Coordinates of C-alpha atoms in Angstrom, one line a residue:
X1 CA -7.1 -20.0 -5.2
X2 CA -5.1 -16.9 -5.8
X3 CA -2.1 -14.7 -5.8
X4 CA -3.6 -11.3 -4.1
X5 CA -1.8 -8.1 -3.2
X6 CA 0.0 -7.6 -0.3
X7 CA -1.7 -6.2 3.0
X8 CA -0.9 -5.6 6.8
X9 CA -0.8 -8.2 8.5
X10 CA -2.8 -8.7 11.3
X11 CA -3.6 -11.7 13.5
X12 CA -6.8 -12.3 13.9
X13 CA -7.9 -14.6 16.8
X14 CA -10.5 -17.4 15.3
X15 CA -12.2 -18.0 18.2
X16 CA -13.6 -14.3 19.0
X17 CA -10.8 -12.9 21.1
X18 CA -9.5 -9.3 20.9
X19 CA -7.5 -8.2 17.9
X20 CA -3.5 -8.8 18.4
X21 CA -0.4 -7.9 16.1
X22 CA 1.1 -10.8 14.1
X23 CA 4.4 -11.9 15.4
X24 CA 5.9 -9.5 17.8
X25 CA 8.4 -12.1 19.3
X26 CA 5.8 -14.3 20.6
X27 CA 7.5 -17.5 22.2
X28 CA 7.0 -20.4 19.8
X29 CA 6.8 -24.4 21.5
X30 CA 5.3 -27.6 20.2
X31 CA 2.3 -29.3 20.1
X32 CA 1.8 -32.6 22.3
X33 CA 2.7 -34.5 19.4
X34 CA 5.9 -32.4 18.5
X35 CA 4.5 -30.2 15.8
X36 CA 6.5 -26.8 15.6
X37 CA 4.6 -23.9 16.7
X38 CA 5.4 -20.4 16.3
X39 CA 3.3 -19.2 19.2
X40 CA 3.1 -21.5 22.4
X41 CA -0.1 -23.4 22.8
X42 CA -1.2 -22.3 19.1
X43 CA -2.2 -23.0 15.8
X44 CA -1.5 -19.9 13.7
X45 CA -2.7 -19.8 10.6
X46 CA -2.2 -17.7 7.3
X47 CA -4.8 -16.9 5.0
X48 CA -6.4 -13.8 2.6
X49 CA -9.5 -12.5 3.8
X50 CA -12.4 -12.8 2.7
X51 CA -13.0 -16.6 0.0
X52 CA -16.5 -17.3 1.4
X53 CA -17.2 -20.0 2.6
X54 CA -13.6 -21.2 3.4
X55 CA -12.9 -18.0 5.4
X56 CA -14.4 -14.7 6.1
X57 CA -14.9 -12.7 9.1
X58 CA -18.6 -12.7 10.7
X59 CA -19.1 -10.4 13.9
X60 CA -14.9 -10.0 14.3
X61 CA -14.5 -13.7 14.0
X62 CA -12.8 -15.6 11.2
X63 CA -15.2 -18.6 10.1
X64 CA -15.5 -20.9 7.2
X65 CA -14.9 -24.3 6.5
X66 CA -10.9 -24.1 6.3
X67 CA -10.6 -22.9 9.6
X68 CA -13.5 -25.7 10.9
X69 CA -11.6 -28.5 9.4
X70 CA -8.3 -26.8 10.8
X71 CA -9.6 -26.6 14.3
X72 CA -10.3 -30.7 14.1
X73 CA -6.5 -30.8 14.3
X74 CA -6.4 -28.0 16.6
X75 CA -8.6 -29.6 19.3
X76 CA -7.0 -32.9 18.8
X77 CA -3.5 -31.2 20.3
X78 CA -5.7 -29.1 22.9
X79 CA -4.6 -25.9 20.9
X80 CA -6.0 -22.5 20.4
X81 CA -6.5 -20.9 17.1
X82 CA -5.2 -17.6 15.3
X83 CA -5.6 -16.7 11.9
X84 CA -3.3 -14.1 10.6
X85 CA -4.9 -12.2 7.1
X86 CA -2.1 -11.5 5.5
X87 CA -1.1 -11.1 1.2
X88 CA -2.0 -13.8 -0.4
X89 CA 1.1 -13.7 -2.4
X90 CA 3.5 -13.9 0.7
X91 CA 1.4 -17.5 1.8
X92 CA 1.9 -19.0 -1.6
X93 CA 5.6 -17.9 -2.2
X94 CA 6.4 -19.9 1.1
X95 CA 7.4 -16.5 2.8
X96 CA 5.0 -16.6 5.4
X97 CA 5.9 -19.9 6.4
X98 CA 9.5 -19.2 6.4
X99 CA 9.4 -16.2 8.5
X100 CA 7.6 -17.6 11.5
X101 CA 4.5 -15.6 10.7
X102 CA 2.1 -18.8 10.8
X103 CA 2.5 -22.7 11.6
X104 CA 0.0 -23.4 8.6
X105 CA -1.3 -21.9 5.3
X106 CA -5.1 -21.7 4.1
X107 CA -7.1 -20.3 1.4
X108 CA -8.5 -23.1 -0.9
X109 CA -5.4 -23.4 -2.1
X110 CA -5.1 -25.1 -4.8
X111 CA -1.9 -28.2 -5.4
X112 CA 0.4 -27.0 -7.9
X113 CA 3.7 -28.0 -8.6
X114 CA 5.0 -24.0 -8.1
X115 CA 3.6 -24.2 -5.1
X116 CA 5.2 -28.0 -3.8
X117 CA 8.4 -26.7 -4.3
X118 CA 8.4 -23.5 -1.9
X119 CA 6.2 -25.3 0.7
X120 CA 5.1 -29.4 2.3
X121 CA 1.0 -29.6 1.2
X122 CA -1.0 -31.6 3.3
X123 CA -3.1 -34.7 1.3
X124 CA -6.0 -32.9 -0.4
X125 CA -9.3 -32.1 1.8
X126 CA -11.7 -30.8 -1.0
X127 CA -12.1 -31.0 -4.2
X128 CA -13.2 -27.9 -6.7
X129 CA -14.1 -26.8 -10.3
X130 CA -14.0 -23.6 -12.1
X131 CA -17.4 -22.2 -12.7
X132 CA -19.3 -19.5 -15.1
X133 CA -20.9 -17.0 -12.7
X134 CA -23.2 -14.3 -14.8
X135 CA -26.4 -12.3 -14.2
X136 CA -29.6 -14.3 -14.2
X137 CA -31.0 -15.0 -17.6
X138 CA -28.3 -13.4 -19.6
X139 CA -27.8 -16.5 -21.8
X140 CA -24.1 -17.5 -21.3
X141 CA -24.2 -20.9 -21.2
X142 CA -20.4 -21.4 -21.9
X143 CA -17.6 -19.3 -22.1
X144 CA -18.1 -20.0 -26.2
X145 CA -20.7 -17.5 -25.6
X146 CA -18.6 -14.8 -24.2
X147 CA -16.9 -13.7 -28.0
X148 CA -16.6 -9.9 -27.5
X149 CA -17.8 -9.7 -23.6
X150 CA -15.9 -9.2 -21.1
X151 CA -14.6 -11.9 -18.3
X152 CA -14.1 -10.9 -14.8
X153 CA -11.2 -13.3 -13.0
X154 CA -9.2 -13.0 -9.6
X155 CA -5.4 -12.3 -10.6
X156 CA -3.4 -14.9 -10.7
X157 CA -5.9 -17.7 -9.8
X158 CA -6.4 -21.1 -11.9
X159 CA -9.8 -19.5 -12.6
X160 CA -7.6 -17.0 -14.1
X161 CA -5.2 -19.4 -16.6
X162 CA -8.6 -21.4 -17.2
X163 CA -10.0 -18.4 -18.9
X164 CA -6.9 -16.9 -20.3
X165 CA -6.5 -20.7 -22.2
X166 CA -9.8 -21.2 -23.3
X167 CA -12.0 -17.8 -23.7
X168 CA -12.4 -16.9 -27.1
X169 CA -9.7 -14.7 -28.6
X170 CA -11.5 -11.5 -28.5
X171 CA -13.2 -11.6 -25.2
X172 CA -12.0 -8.8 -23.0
X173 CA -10.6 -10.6 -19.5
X174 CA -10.4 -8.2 -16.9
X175 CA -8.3 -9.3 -13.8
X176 CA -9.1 -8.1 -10.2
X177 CA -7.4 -8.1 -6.8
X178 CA -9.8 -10.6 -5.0
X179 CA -13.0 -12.4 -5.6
X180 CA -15.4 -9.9 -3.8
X181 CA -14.3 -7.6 -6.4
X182 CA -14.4 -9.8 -9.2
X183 CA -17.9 -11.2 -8.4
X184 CA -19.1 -7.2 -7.6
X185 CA -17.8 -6.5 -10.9
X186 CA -20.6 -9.3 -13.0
X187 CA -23.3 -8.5 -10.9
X188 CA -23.0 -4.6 -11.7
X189 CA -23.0 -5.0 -15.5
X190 CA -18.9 -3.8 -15.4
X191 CA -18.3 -7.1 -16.7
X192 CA -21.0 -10.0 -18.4
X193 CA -19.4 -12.9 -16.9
X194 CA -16.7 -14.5 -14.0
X195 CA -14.8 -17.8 -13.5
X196 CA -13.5 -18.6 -10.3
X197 CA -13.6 -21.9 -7.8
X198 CA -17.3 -22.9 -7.7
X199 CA -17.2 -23.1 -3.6
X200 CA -17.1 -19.5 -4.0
X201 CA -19.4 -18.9 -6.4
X202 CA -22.2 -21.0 -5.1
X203 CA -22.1 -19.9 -2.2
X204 CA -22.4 -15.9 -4.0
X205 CA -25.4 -17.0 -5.3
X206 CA -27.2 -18.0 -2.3
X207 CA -27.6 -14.6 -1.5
X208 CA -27.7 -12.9 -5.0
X209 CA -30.9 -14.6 -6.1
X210 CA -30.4 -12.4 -9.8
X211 CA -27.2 -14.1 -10.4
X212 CA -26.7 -18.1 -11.6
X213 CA -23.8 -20.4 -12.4
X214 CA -24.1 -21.7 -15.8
X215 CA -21.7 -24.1 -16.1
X216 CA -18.4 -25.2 -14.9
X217 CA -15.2 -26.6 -15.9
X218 CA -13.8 -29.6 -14.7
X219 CA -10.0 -28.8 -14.2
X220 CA -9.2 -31.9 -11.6
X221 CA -8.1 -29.4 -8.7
X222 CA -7.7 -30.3 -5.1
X223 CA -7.3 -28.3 -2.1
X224 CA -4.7 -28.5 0.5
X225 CA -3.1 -26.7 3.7
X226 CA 0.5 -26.4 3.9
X227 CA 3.4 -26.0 6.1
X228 CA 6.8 -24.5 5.8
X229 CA 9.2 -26.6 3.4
X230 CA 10.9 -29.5 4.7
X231 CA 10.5 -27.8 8.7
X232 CA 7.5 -29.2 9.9
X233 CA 6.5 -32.9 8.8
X234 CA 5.1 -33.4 12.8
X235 CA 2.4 -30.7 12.0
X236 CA 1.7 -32.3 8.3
X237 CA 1.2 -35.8 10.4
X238 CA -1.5 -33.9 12.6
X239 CA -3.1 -32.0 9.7
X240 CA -3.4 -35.3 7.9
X241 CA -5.1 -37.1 10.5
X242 CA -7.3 -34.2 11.6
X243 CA -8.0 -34.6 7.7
X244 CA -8.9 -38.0 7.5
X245 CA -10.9 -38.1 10.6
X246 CA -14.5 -38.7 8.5
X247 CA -16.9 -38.0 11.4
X248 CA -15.4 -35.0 12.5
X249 CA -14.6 -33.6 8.7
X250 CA -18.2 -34.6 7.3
X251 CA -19.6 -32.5 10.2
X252 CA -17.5 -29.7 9.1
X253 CA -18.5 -29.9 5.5
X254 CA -22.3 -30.8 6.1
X255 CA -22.3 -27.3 8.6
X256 CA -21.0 -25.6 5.2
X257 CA -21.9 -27.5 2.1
X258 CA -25.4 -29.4 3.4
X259 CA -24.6 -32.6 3.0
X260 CA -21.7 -34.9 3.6
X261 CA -18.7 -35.2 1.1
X262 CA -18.6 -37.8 -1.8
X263 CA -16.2 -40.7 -1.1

């Protein structure tokens, strides 16, 4: 996942309820098992809008598996939900967490060592590749193929430093803000190929029947939610469980993958 531009914030309620501003002095509390919450009887959470399918907004609500396998653990502590869509640079820098904005951070983000030391990850919940998106029967089966094209990437993702590290030397890599524009980018011809997570792109190509995935690249990432540093181990305890509760999370990934997650 990825470093995006800033933007307003705005809180977003998951469950359908009318738009609110983020923060405003809200009184915080704690959950029945003594999680820290910014907002009484809440989970907040922090995310960039939109990274189909782990969340989007569909008819004013925020969906998407991230926020599905985030209310397990919100049900379990008889919480609400809010998401607030906010830069993804001010999640992964810890500064959302460390101003109060949200309780927890999501966005297929992927465990890094920059990122363990500015925030507390929860144990991975998904596991993801890079893939090769490009228009259907162009003939890139690898990024070997790409010599003088040009590579469309989300700034400052791993799809990003996956490309930069291995795309032949005079490839042109052109960097965008966030993956709707990236992927826009390959299927109008302004660039012949894109790497990002292959969540993402799989699920693009479900409904852009002229585009195809022709390969991917196995990088060994894992997703995980986090919390603010060193502030909040109750609410890493909940996450975890609400993680590791298999009946609940292979309903969660069947509704958004098909079928239930490899052990």
């Amino acid at each position: 996942m990825n470093l995006r531009k800033l933007a307003a914030a705005l809180t977003v309620p998951s469950l359908g309820l009318a738009l609110a501003a983020c923060g405003g002095g809200e009184e915080g509390g704690t959950s029945p098992s003594g999680a820290k919450l910014v907002k009484a009887d809440t989970l907040t959470i922090c995310t960039h809008l939109p990274y189909k399918p782990f969340e989007f907004n569909e008819g004013g609500e925020v969906v998407g598996f991230d926020i599905d396998v985030l209310k397990i653990a919100a049900d379990a502590e008889k919480l609400e939900t809010e998401v607030v869509n906010i830069g993804w640079e001010t999640i992964v820098s810890g500064e959302a967490l460390n101003s109060g904005k949200c309780d927890v951070a999501a966005g297929a983000m992927t465990i890094n060592e920059e990122r363990e030391k500015v925030m507390d990850f929860t144990e991975p919940y998904f596991e993801a590749t890079q893939a090769l998106l490009v228009k259907k029967g162009a003939g890139y089966a690898s990024l070997d193929d790409l010599a003088g094209k040009t590579i469309a990437v989300q700034e400052a993702t791993t799809g990003a430093d996956y490309v930069k590290e291995n795309a032949p030397k005079d490839a042109k890599i052109i960097t965008l803000e966030d993956s709707a524009l990236m992927m826009q980018a390959v299927k109008s011809g302004k660039a012949d190929a894109g790497v990002n997570d292959n969540g993402l792109l799989y699920d693009f190509v479900k409904s852009n029947t002229d585009m195809e995935i022709t390969s991917e690249f196995q990088t060994g990432e894992a997703y995980g939610f986090t919390v603010k540093k060193g502030g909040n181990d109750k609410l890493l305890e909940v996450l975890n469980k609400a993680i590791n509760d298999k009946a609940a999370y292979d309903k969660v990934y069947t509704k958004w993958f098909g079928e239930a997650a490899a052990q």
